[in-house]
Coordinates of C-alpha atoms in Angstrom, one line a residue:
Chain K
M1 CA -44.1 -17.9 -27.8
S2 CA -41.0 -15.8 -28.4
R3 CA -38.1 -16.5 -26.4
E4 CA -38.0 -12.5 -25.3
E5 CA -41.6 -13.7 -24.1
L6 CA -40.3 -16.9 -22.1
R7 CA -37.3 -15.2 -20.8
D8 CA -40.8 -12.4 -19.0
L9 CA -42.3 -15.2 -18.2
Q10 CA -39.4 -17.6 -16.5
L11 CA -38.4 -14.4 -14.6
E12 CA -42.0 -13.5 -13.5
R13 CA -42.6 -16.8 -12.2
M14 CA -39.2 -17.6 -10.6
K15 CA -39.9 -14.2 -8.6
W16 CA -43.1 -15.9 -7.5
C17 CA -41.2 -19.2 -6.5
V18 CA -38.4 -17.8 -4.9
Q19 CA -40.6 -15.8 -2.7
Y20 CA -43.3 -18.3 -2.2
A21 CA -40.8 -20.3 -1.0
Y22 CA -39.2 -18.4 1.4
D23 CA -42.5 -17.7 2.7
N24 CA -44.0 -20.9 3.5
V25 CA -40.4 -23.7 3.9
P26 CA -38.5 -22.8 7.0
F27 CA -35.9 -24.2 5.2
Y28 CA -35.3 -22.2 2.2
Q29 CA -35.5 -19.2 5.3
K30 CA -32.2 -20.4 7.0
S31 CA -30.7 -21.4 3.6
F32 CA -31.2 -17.6 1.8
K33 CA -30.5 -16.1 5.2
D34 CA -26.9 -18.0 6.0
A35 CA -26.5 -17.3 2.1
G36 CA -26.8 -13.3 2.9
V37 CA -29.7 -13.3 0.1
E38 CA -33.7 -12.3 0.4
P39 CA -36.0 -13.1 -2.1
G40 CA -35.7 -9.5 -3.3
D41 CA -32.8 -9.7 -4.6
L42 CA -33.7 -11.6 -7.5
K43 CA -34.0 -9.1 -10.7
T44 CA -33.2 -10.9 -13.7
L45 CA -32.5 -14.5 -14.1
E46 CA -29.1 -14.3 -13.8
D47 CA -29.4 -13.1 -10.1
I48 CA -30.4 -16.5 -9.5
T49 CA -27.0 -17.4 -9.4
K50 CA -26.3 -15.9 -5.7
F51 CA -28.9 -17.6 -4.4
P52 CA -27.7 -21.2 -2.4
F53 CA -28.1 -24.6 -3.6
I54 CA -30.8 -27.3 -2.3
L55 CA -29.3 -30.7 -2.6
K56 CA -30.7 -34.3 -2.4
Q57 CA -29.5 -34.8 1.8
D58 CA -31.7 -31.2 2.3
M59 CA -34.4 -34.0 1.0
R60 CA -33.5 -36.8 2.6
D61 CA -33.1 -34.5 5.7
N62 CA -36.3 -32.8 5.4
Y63 CA -37.7 -36.6 4.9
P64 CA -40.8 -36.4 4.9
D65 CA -42.3 -33.5 4.7
G66 CA -40.4 -31.0 5.3
L67 CA -40.2 -28.9 2.2
F68 CA -43.5 -29.1 2.0
A69 CA -44.8 -25.5 1.0
V70 CA -48.6 -26.2 1.3
P71 CA -51.0 -27.9 4.2
R72 CA -51.9 -31.1 3.8
S73 CA -55.6 -30.4 3.0
K74 CA -53.3 -29.1 -0.7
V75 CA -51.5 -31.7 -1.5
A76 CA -53.4 -33.9 -4.0
R77 CA -50.3 -36.8 -4.1
L78 CA -47.4 -38.3 -3.0
H79 CA -45.0 -40.2 -4.6
A80 CA -41.7 -41.4 -3.2
S81 CA -38.1 -42.3 -4.8
S82 CA -36.8 -45.7 -4.1
G83 CA -33.8 -44.9 -1.6
T84 CA -31.2 -47.1 -2.5
T85 CA -28.7 -44.8 -2.3
G86 CA -30.2 -43.6 1.2
Q87 CA -33.2 -42.9 2.8
A88 CA -36.1 -42.3 0.7
T89 CA -37.6 -39.0 -0.7
V90 CA -40.9 -38.0 -0.3
V91 CA -42.2 -35.8 -3.4
G92 CA -46.2 -34.5 -2.7
S93 CA -48.1 -32.1 -5.9
T94 CA -51.2 -30.1 -5.6
E95 CA -53.8 -30.9 -7.5
N96 CA -52.7 -27.8 -10.2
D97 CA -48.7 -29.5 -10.0
L98 CA -50.4 -32.8 -11.6
K99 CA -52.6 -30.5 -14.1
H100 CA -49.4 -28.9 -14.9
W101 CA -47.6 -32.0 -15.1
G102 CA -50.1 -33.8 -17.2
E103 CA -49.9 -31.1 -20.0
C104 CA -45.5 -31.2 -19.9
F105 CA -46.4 -35.0 -20.5
A106 CA -48.8 -34.1 -23.3
R107 CA -45.9 -32.3 -24.6
G108 CA -44.6 -35.6 -25.5
L109 CA -47.5 -37.3 -27.1
A110 CA -47.9 -34.2 -29.4
I111 CA -44.7 -34.4 -30.6
C112 CA -45.3 -38.4 -31.4
D113 CA -48.7 -36.9 -32.9
C114 CA -50.7 -38.5 -30.6
D115 CA -54.1 -36.7 -29.7
E116 CA -57.2 -37.9 -28.5
N117 CA -57.8 -40.6 -31.8
A118 CA -54.4 -42.6 -30.4
T119 CA -54.3 -44.9 -28.0
M120 CA -51.5 -45.2 -25.2
Q121 CA -50.0 -48.2 -22.9
I122 CA -48.3 -47.4 -20.4
A123 CA -46.0 -50.1 -19.2
Y124 CA -44.2 -47.7 -16.9
G125 CA -44.4 -49.4 -13.3
Y126 CA -47.4 -47.6 -11.1
G127 CA -47.0 -46.7 -7.6
L128 CA -44.9 -44.5 -5.3
F129 CA -42.3 -44.5 -8.8
T130 CA -43.5 -41.4 -10.9
G131 CA -42.9 -43.3 -14.3
G132 CA -46.5 -45.1 -14.6
L133 CA -48.9 -42.0 -12.8
G134 CA -47.1 -38.8 -14.7
A135 CA -47.2 -41.2 -18.0
H136 CA -51.5 -41.3 -17.0
R137 CA -51.9 -38.2 -16.5
G138 CA -49.7 -36.8 -19.7
G139 CA -52.0 -39.6 -21.6
E140 CA -55.3 -38.6 -19.9
T141 CA -54.4 -34.2 -20.4
A142 CA -53.3 -34.9 -24.6
G143 CA -57.4 -37.2 -24.6
C144 CA -55.0 -40.5 -25.5
A145 CA -57.1 -43.5 -24.6
V146 CA -55.0 -45.2 -21.8
I147 CA -54.0 -48.8 -21.2
P148 CA -52.8 -48.1 -17.5
I149 CA -51.3 -51.8 -17.8
S150 CA -48.6 -51.0 -15.7
S151 CA -45.1 -53.3 -15.9
G152 CA -44.6 -56.5 -15.9
N153 CA -46.6 -59.6 -17.7
T154 CA -45.3 -59.1 -20.5
K155 CA -47.2 -61.8 -23.3
R156 CA -50.1 -60.2 -22.1
Q157 CA -48.0 -56.7 -22.8
I158 CA -47.8 -58.1 -26.8
Q159 CA -51.5 -59.0 -26.7
M160 CA -52.7 -55.7 -26.0
L161 CA -50.4 -53.9 -27.9
K162 CA -52.2 -55.6 -30.6
D163 CA -55.3 -56.4 -29.6
M164 CA -56.0 -52.9 -29.0
E165 CA -54.1 -51.6 -32.0
V166 CA -51.8 -49.4 -29.7
D167 CA -50.2 -46.3 -31.2
V168 CA -47.7 -45.3 -28.3
L169 CA -45.8 -47.3 -25.8
A170 CA -44.4 -45.6 -22.9
C171 CA -41.9 -47.9 -20.7
T172 CA -38.1 -47.8 -20.0
P173 CA -35.8 -48.7 -22.7
S174 CA -34.7 -52.2 -21.2
Y175 CA -38.7 -53.2 -21.2
A176 CA -39.5 -52.0 -24.5
L177 CA -36.4 -53.9 -26.0
H178 CA -38.0 -57.2 -23.7
I179 CA -40.8 -56.6 -25.1
A180 CA -39.5 -56.5 -28.6
D181 CA -38.0 -59.4 -28.2
T182 CA -40.5 -61.4 -26.6
A183 CA -43.2 -60.1 -29.9
I184 CA -40.2 -62.1 -31.8
E185 CA -40.4 -65.3 -29.9
M186 CA -44.1 -65.2 -30.3
G187 CA -43.6 -65.0 -33.4
I188 CA -45.2 -61.6 -33.7
N189 CA -42.9 -59.3 -36.1
P190 CA -44.2 -55.9 -33.4
A191 CA -42.5 -53.4 -36.4
T192 CA -44.8 -55.1 -38.8
D193 CA -47.8 -56.8 -36.9
L194 CA -48.6 -53.9 -34.7
K195 CA -49.2 -50.5 -35.3
V196 CA -47.7 -49.1 -32.5
R197 CA -45.9 -46.5 -34.1
A198 CA -44.2 -44.2 -31.3
G199 CA -42.4 -44.8 -27.8
I200 CA -41.6 -42.3 -24.6
F201 CA -38.9 -44.0 -23.6
G202 CA -36.8 -42.8 -20.1
A203 CA -36.2 -43.1 -16.3
E204 CA -32.8 -45.2 -17.3
P205 CA -29.7 -44.9 -19.3
C206 CA -30.1 -45.9 -23.2
S207 CA -26.5 -46.4 -25.7
Q208 CA -27.3 -45.2 -28.7
G209 CA -27.3 -49.0 -30.2
M210 CA -29.7 -50.1 -27.7
R211 CA -32.1 -47.2 -28.8
D212 CA -31.4 -47.5 -32.7
E213 CA -32.4 -51.5 -31.7
I214 CA -35.5 -51.2 -30.3
A215 CA -36.2 -48.2 -32.5
E216 CA -36.0 -50.9 -35.0
K217 CA -37.5 -54.1 -33.9
L218 CA -40.5 -52.2 -32.1
G219 CA -40.5 -50.0 -35.6
V220 CA -41.5 -46.8 -33.7
Q221 CA -40.2 -43.4 -33.5
Y222 CA -37.6 -42.8 -30.4
C223 CA -38.8 -40.6 -28.4
D224 CA -36.5 -39.8 -25.1
V225 CA -37.9 -38.3 -22.1
Y226 CA -36.4 -36.5 -19.0
G227 CA -37.9 -36.0 -15.3
L228 CA -36.7 -37.2 -11.8
S229 CA -39.6 -37.1 -8.9
E230 CA -37.5 -34.6 -6.7
V231 CA -38.4 -32.2 -9.4
M232 CA -41.7 -33.4 -10.8
G233 CA -41.4 -36.8 -13.0
P234 CA -41.4 -37.8 -16.1
G235 CA -41.7 -34.7 -18.6
V236 CA -39.4 -32.5 -17.6
A237 CA -37.7 -32.9 -21.2
F238 CA -38.7 -34.6 -24.0
E239 CA -36.7 -35.4 -27.4
C240 CA -38.7 -34.2 -30.5
K241 CA -38.5 -35.7 -34.1
E242 CA -34.9 -33.8 -34.8
M243 CA -33.2 -36.2 -32.0
S244 CA -31.0 -34.0 -31.2
G245 CA -31.6 -32.9 -27.9
L246 CA -34.8 -32.9 -24.8
H247 CA -36.8 -29.7 -25.2
L248 CA -37.0 -28.1 -21.9
A249 CA -40.3 -27.5 -20.3
E250 CA -38.8 -23.6 -19.7
D251 CA -42.3 -22.2 -18.5
H252 CA -41.8 -24.4 -15.7
F253 CA -38.5 -25.2 -15.2
F254 CA -35.5 -22.8 -15.5
A255 CA -32.1 -25.1 -16.1
E256 CA -28.7 -23.8 -15.2
I257 CA -25.6 -25.9 -16.0
I258 CA -22.9 -25.4 -13.3
D259 CA -19.5 -26.7 -13.1
P260 CA -19.8 -29.5 -10.4
D261 CA -16.6 -28.4 -8.8
T262 CA -16.3 -24.7 -8.8
L263 CA -20.0 -24.6 -9.0
Q264 CA -20.5 -21.8 -11.0
P265 CA -22.0 -21.3 -14.3
V266 CA -20.5 -23.0 -17.3
P267 CA -21.6 -21.3 -20.9
D268 CA -24.1 -22.5 -22.8
G269 CA -23.1 -26.0 -24.9
E270 CA -20.3 -26.8 -22.2
Y271 CA -20.9 -30.1 -20.4
G272 CA -21.7 -29.0 -16.2
E273 CA -24.6 -30.5 -13.9
L274 CA -28.0 -29.6 -13.9
V275 CA -29.6 -27.0 -11.8
F276 CA -32.8 -26.7 -11.4
T277 CA -35.4 -24.0 -10.8
T278 CA -39.0 -25.1 -10.2
L279 CA -41.2 -22.0 -11.4
T280 CA -44.9 -23.5 -10.8
R281 CA -44.4 -26.2 -8.5
E282 CA -46.8 -25.3 -5.4
C283 CA -46.1 -28.5 -2.8
C284 CA -42.2 -28.3 -3.4
P285 CA -40.8 -25.6 -4.7
L286 CA -36.7 -26.2 -5.6
V287 CA -34.5 -23.3 -6.2
R288 CA -31.6 -24.7 -7.5
Y289 CA -31.7 -28.1 -7.1
R290 CA -28.8 -30.0 -8.1
T291 CA -29.6 -32.5 -10.1
R292 CA -26.0 -34.5 -10.3
D293 CA -27.1 -35.3 -13.8
I294 CA -24.7 -33.8 -16.6
T295 CA -25.7 -32.2 -19.8
R296 CA -25.5 -29.3 -21.3
I297 CA -27.5 -26.7 -23.2
I298 CA -28.2 -26.5 -26.8
S299 CA -29.0 -23.3 -27.0
E300 CA -29.3 -23.2 -31.0
P301 CA -32.5 -22.6 -32.6
C302 CA -34.3 -26.5 -33.5
A303 CA -35.2 -27.3 -36.6
C304 CA -38.4 -28.0 -35.2
G305 CA -39.6 -25.1 -34.6
R306 CA -39.7 -24.8 -30.5
T307 CA -38.4 -22.5 -29.4
H308 CA -37.7 -24.0 -25.9
R309 CA -33.9 -25.2 -25.4
K310 CA -32.9 -28.4 -25.1
I311 CA -30.7 -30.4 -23.2
D312 CA -28.3 -33.3 -24.3
R313 CA -28.5 -36.9 -23.3
I314 CA -27.7 -37.3 -20.1
I315 CA -23.8 -38.5 -19.9
G316 CA -23.3 -39.3 -16.8
R317 CA -23.7 -38.4 -13.2
S318 CA -21.5 -35.5 -11.2
D319 CA -20.3 -38.4 -9.1
D320 CA -19.1 -40.1 -11.5
M321 CA -17.1 -37.5 -12.8
L322 CA -13.4 -37.7 -13.3
I323 CA -10.7 -34.6 -13.8
L324 CA -7.5 -35.6 -15.6
R325 CA -5.3 -32.9 -16.4
G326 CA -8.2 -30.4 -16.2
V327 CA -11.0 -31.7 -18.5
N328 CA -13.8 -33.1 -17.1
V329 CA -14.2 -37.1 -18.1
F330 CA -16.9 -39.5 -17.9
P331 CA -16.3 -43.3 -17.6
S332 CA -19.8 -43.3 -19.4
Q333 CA -18.5 -41.2 -22.6
I334 CA -15.3 -44.3 -22.1
E335 CA -18.5 -46.8 -22.6
Q336 CA -19.7 -44.9 -25.5
V337 CA -16.4 -45.1 -27.1
L338 CA -15.5 -48.7 -26.7
T339 CA -19.2 -49.6 -28.3
G340 CA -18.0 -48.4 -31.4
F341 CA -14.8 -51.1 -31.0
P342 CA -16.5 -54.6 -31.6
E343 CA -13.3 -55.9 -31.8
I344 CA -12.8 -54.9 -28.1
A345 CA -13.9 -57.2 -25.2
T346 CA -16.7 -54.8 -22.5
Q347 CA -15.0 -55.1 -19.4
Y348 CA -12.5 -52.0 -19.2
Q349 CA -10.0 -50.5 -16.4
I350 CA -8.8 -47.1 -15.9
I351 CA -5.7 -46.1 -13.9
L352 CA -5.0 -42.7 -13.0
T353 CA -1.2 -42.2 -11.9
T354 CA 0.8 -39.2 -12.0
R355 CA 4.1 -38.1 -14.4
G356 CA 5.7 -35.4 -13.4
P357 CA 3.1 -32.5 -13.1
L358 CA 0.3 -34.8 -15.1
D359 CA -2.3 -37.2 -15.2
H360 CA -1.5 -40.2 -17.2
V361 CA -4.5 -41.9 -17.8
E362 CA -4.0 -45.5 -18.7
L363 CA -6.9 -47.8 -20.2
R364 CA -7.0 -51.2 -20.2
V365 CA -8.8 -53.1 -22.1
E366 CA -9.1 -56.4 -24.0
T367 CA -9.8 -58.0 -27.3
V368 CA -12.2 -60.4 -28.3
P369 CA -11.9 -63.7 -28.2
E370 CA -12.7 -63.6 -32.0
F371 CA -9.8 -61.3 -32.3
P372 CA -7.2 -62.6 -34.7
F373 CA -4.4 -61.2 -32.1
D374 CA -2.0 -63.8 -33.5
E375 CA -0.9 -60.7 -35.7
I376 CA 1.4 -58.2 -34.3
R377 CA 0.1 -55.3 -36.8
K378 CA -3.3 -56.1 -36.4
L379 CA -3.1 -55.4 -32.5
E380 CA -1.1 -52.1 -33.3
T381 CA -3.5 -51.1 -35.5
L382 CA -6.5 -51.6 -32.8
K383 CA -4.4 -49.6 -30.3
K384 CA -3.6 -46.8 -32.0
R385 CA -7.6 -46.1 -33.6
L386 CA -8.5 -47.0 -30.0
A387 CA -6.4 -43.7 -28.9
T388 CA -7.6 -41.7 -31.4
E389 CA -10.8 -42.0 -31.3
L390 CA -10.5 -41.5 -26.9
K391 CA -8.5 -38.4 -28.0
G392 CA -11.0 -37.3 -30.4
N393 CA -13.8 -38.0 -27.3
L394 CA -12.0 -36.6 -24.2
Q395 CA -9.4 -34.2 -25.8
I396 CA -6.8 -35.9 -24.0
A397 CA -4.8 -38.4 -24.9
V398 CA -5.4 -42.2 -23.2
D399 CA -2.4 -44.5 -23.5
I400 CA -4.0 -48.0 -24.0
K401 CA -3.4 -50.6 -22.9
L402 CA -3.8 -54.3 -24.1
V403 CA -4.0 -56.6 -21.4
E404 CA -4.9 -60.8 -20.9
P405 CA -8.5 -61.4 -20.3
K406 CA -7.9 -62.4 -16.7
S407 CA -6.0 -58.6 -15.1
I408 CA -9.3 -57.3 -15.4
E409 CA -12.3 -57.7 -12.7
R410 CA -15.5 -59.6 -14.3
S411 CA -18.9 -57.1 -13.4
E412 CA -20.4 -58.9 -10.5
G413 CA -22.5 -56.3 -9.4
K414 CA -20.8 -53.2 -9.6
A415 CA -16.9 -53.5 -11.3
K416 CA -14.5 -51.2 -9.9
R417 CA -13.2 -49.5 -13.2
I418 CA -11.1 -47.0 -12.2
I419 CA -8.3 -47.1 -10.2
D420 CA -7.2 -43.5 -9.0
L421 CA -3.1 -44.0 -7.5
R422 CA -3.1 -40.0 -8.4
K423 CA -0.7 -38.4 -5.5
E424 CA -2.6 -35.9 -4.0
Chain F
M1 CA -2.3 -75.8 -42.9
I2 CA -1.5 -77.1 -39.8
S3 CA -2.8 -75.3 -36.7
Q4 CA -0.5 -73.5 -34.5
L5 CA -1.6 -72.5 -30.5
T6 CA -1.5 -68.9 -29.9
V7 CA -1.7 -66.9 -27.0
F8 CA -1.8 -63.4 -25.9
L9 CA 0.5 -62.0 -23.1
E10 CA 1.0 -59.0 -21.5
N11 CA 4.7 -58.0 -21.6
E12 CA 5.8 -58.4 -17.6
K13 CA 7.6 -60.6 -15.8
G14 CA 6.5 -63.9 -15.1
R15 CA 3.6 -63.8 -17.9
L16 CA 5.6 -66.4 -20.5
A17 CA 6.3 -68.9 -17.6
A18 CA 2.6 -69.3 -16.3
A19 CA 1.6 -69.6 -19.7
T20 CA 4.5 -72.7 -20.2
R21 CA 3.4 -74.2 -17.3
A22 CA -0.4 -73.5 -18.5
V23 CA 0.3 -75.7 -21.3
A24 CA 2.3 -78.3 -19.6
D25 CA -0.5 -78.4 -16.9
A26 CA -2.8 -79.1 -20.1
G27 CA -1.2 -82.2 -20.8
V28 CA 0.2 -80.8 -24.3
N29 CA 3.5 -81.3 -25.1
M30 CA 4.9 -78.4 -27.2
H31 CA 7.8 -78.5 -29.5
A32 CA 8.5 -75.2 -31.0
L33 CA 7.6 -72.0 -29.4
Y34 CA 8.0 -68.5 -31.4
L35 CA 7.7 -64.9 -29.2
A36 CA 6.8 -61.8 -31.0
D37 CA 7.1 -58.7 -28.6
T38 CA 6.5 -55.3 -28.1
E39 CA 6.6 -52.5 -25.1
D40 CA 3.3 -53.6 -23.6
F41 CA 1.9 -56.9 -25.1
G42 CA 3.3 -59.8 -27.0
V43 CA 2.1 -63.2 -28.1
A44 CA 3.6 -66.2 -27.9
R45 CA 3.6 -69.1 -30.8
M46 CA 3.6 -72.5 -30.6
L47 CA 3.4 -75.3 -32.0
C48 CA 1.9 -77.9 -29.5
D49 CA -0.1 -81.6 -29.4
T50 CA -3.6 -81.4 -29.7
P51 CA -3.3 -77.6 -30.4
N52 CA -7.3 -78.1 -29.8
K53 CA -7.7 -79.2 -26.4
A54 CA -4.7 -76.8 -26.1
A55 CA -6.2 -73.7 -27.3
E56 CA -9.9 -74.5 -25.3
K57 CA -7.7 -75.6 -21.9
L58 CA -6.3 -72.3 -21.8
T59 CA -9.1 -70.3 -22.2
L60 CA -10.7 -72.4 -19.9
A61 CA -7.9 -71.3 -17.0
G62 CA -8.5 -67.3 -18.6
W63 CA -5.6 -67.1 -21.1
R64 CA -6.3 -65.4 -24.1
A65 CA -5.9 -68.5 -26.6
A66 CA -6.9 -69.6 -29.9
V67 CA -6.1 -72.0 -32.7
T68 CA -4.5 -69.9 -35.8
P69 CA -3.9 -71.5 -39.2
V70 CA -0.8 -71.5 -40.5
M71 CA 1.6 -72.9 -43.5
A72 CA 4.6 -75.9 -42.6
V73 CA 6.5 -76.5 -45.5
R74 CA 9.9 -78.3 -46.0
V75 CA 13.0 -77.6 -47.7
P76 CA 16.2 -78.5 -47.9
D77 CA 18.3 -76.8 -44.7
V78 CA 21.0 -75.6 -47.5
P79 CA 21.8 -71.7 -47.8
G80 CA 18.5 -70.3 -50.2
G81 CA 16.2 -73.1 -48.4
L82 CA 13.7 -70.5 -47.3
A83 CA 14.8 -67.5 -50.1
S84 CA 13.5 -69.7 -52.6
L85 CA 10.2 -70.8 -50.6
L86 CA 9.9 -66.9 -50.2
E87 CA 10.5 -66.0 -53.4
F88 CA 8.0 -68.4 -55.1
L89 CA 5.4 -67.4 -52.5
D90 CA 5.9 -63.4 -53.5
E91 CA 6.1 -64.3 -57.5
C92 CA 2.2 -65.2 -56.6
D93 CA 1.5 -62.1 -54.5
V94 CA 0.8 -63.5 -51.3
N95 CA 1.4 -61.9 -48.1
V96 CA 4.0 -63.0 -44.9
E97 CA 2.6 -61.4 -41.8
Y98 CA 5.0 -63.7 -39.7
G99 CA 6.9 -66.6 -39.5
Y100 CA 9.7 -69.3 -37.8
C101 CA 11.5 -71.5 -38.7
M102 CA 13.2 -75.0 -37.4
S103 CA 15.9 -77.6 -38.3
V104 CA 14.2 -81.4 -38.6
E105 CA 15.9 -84.8 -38.4
G106 CA 17.5 -85.8 -42.1
G107 CA 18.8 -82.6 -42.7
H108 CA 15.8 -80.6 -43.6
A109 CA 13.7 -77.5 -41.9
I110 CA 10.4 -76.9 -41.2
D111 CA 9.4 -73.7 -41.9
V112 CA 6.4 -71.7 -40.9
L113 CA 4.6 -69.0 -42.3
K114 CA 1.2 -67.0 -41.7
V115 CA 0.1 -66.2 -44.7
S116 CA -2.6 -64.5 -46.5
G117 CA -4.0 -63.6 -50.8
D118 CA -4.0 -67.3 -52.0
E119 CA -6.4 -69.9 -51.0
E120 CA -4.6 -72.5 -53.2
I121 CA -1.7 -71.6 -52.3
E122 CA -0.1 -75.0 -50.9
R123 CA -1.3 -76.6 -54.1
K124 CA 0.1 -74.5 -56.3
L125 CA 3.2 -74.8 -53.7
A126 CA 3.6 -78.2 -53.9
D127 CA 2.6 -78.5 -57.8
A128 CA 6.0 -76.8 -57.9
G129 CA 7.9 -78.9 -56.1
F130 CA 7.5 -77.7 -52.6
A131 CA 6.7 -80.2 -50.1
P132 CA 4.0 -78.4 -47.6
V133 CA 3.3 -80.4 -44.3
S134 CA 0.9 -81.5 -43.3
A135 CA -0.1 -81.3 -39.5
E136 CA 0.1 -85.4 -38.3
D137 CA 4.1 -84.6 -39.6
V138 CA 4.9 -82.1 -37.3
Y139 CA 2.7 -83.0 -33.6
I140 CA -0.6 -85.2 -32.4
V141 CA -3.6 -84.0 -34.7
D142 CA -7.0 -83.5 -32.2

C-alpha cells in the first residue's frame, strides 16, 4: 500500500475510532468536552493533536472495565497487566480485535520467513500476560504448527526445539539467552544442532551486546517485537531484516511522537514519547494513549520495501528522562555508552549541580579491577575517551570523575543512579 | 621485577590517611610510599611487606588495589647514578612510565621504575654491570 493510500485509510479509521470512542465510552465524552473538542473536529490526521491524551492512570481509575466500548457479550478475552507499578489494568478484546492482533503478529512471522510449513515454539508465559496468547494467535494466523510450551522447564524447551525441529522461537530476550546457555551446558550447540533459525524476542529491554549474543549463540535471525498490553500486546511493531528499526502496524495504530514536557509533537526523527491512537480496536479504543516509551519515528523508506514507517528501539521511559541544558537525556543512553567501555565497571552515578546559569553533569565511574590504574596516563586517556564518546552521544559535555569502588552505591534492588542537586 | 602495591585514591581530604590506615589494619609494614596526583584522583604507589596479601585485604575492604610489577635497581649514591641507568634504558629502547628513588644503607640508592618495551631488560642490565634488586632485598615476599 502506498503512503498516500495508507494515510487515507488511517484517516478513515481514525475518524471512526474517535467517534466510536466518544459514543460508547463516558470517559471520552467527558475528556473531549473538557478539552472543547468534538469527534467532528477531526478533519485530517494532524487534527488528532487537538484531542486530549489518555494516561495509564485513567485506566487505573476506570478499573476494571470502565473504558470498554462493548457489552460483555462482545468481549472475547481479557488480559491484565501485572500492576507492579500500581493498580492492575484490564484490557479486553473482541473477536475482531483478536483477529487483527493475530494478523499483526503474523507479519513478524512473515519477516522471519515462517509460513504454514514452519513450526513455532512459544516460550512466552501464557496467562494474563499478553505475550503467550498474543504470539499464539499470530502463529495460528500465519498457519504455523504452534507449540504452546509457555515459559519454564528449560531442558524440556530444548528437547522440543530439537525433536520438533522448531523453526522459530518466541520468548523474552533474557529467556532466549537462558535457553541458549542451558543447551550449551547440556552439550548441545544451539547454533548448529538445532534447526531454529529465527527468534521473535520482546517484552523487555535488551542491549545490543545481549542481542548479538543471543543471535550468535542460537544461530538465529533476531526479530525485535514491540507491543504493550494497553494498546494490544506484542505485534504493534516488528523489526525487519534490515535491523534498523521496527515497522509499525500503521493500518491499526496511529503513532505520534511528542515532547514529554511540552506535550507538543516533535518532527520525525527526533526522540520523544510515543503516543498511540488505535484505529480498529473495538473493545478498548484508545485516543492518544501516552505510552511513556521513548523512541523516534524513522520516516525514510526502508530497503525491505515495507511502506509502514519504523520506530527506533525504545531507549527509555519518559519517567526516567533528564533535561540537561535543555537536552533530553536518558540514563539508558549513558549505560549504552558505558557498555562500550570494558575498562569501566557497570556501576555509575550521575551528579547534577548548577554552576552559574548552567547544569553541570558529573558522571562518577570506577575502573574494573583489572585496569592498569597504576599509570596516570592510562587513566587520563580513558577519561578523555569516555568524555568524547558521551559528548557525541548525548550532545552535552559530561565531567568524568573516576572514583574509588566503594563510593558508588552497589545495586541491591534499585540503585540510586541519579543525584539531582540542581537549584530550581 | 618486584611487586609494588598500587592503590587508587580520590583526590579528597582524608583519603590518604584512610588508605594508609587500611594498610596498617591489614598488618602490613610499609617501606616506601610515592604519590602521583591529578585534579580529581591520585595513585599511591607503595613498597611494603607481603604485597599480595596487602592488595587482597585492601580489595576486600573496598579499595581499588593491585600489585604492579616494577623494576628496582641498586645504584651508587653518587652524582650521575640515576642518569647512567636511565641512559642505558633509553639506549635499549625501554620506556619509563614513572619512577621513584630512595637512598638505602651502604651508600647506595634504589631506583624503582615502571618500564615497558623489553622483557629481557633485567638480564641486559646485569650483563652491563648494573645491579637489579630482587624482591627479598626490599620487603618480605609472599
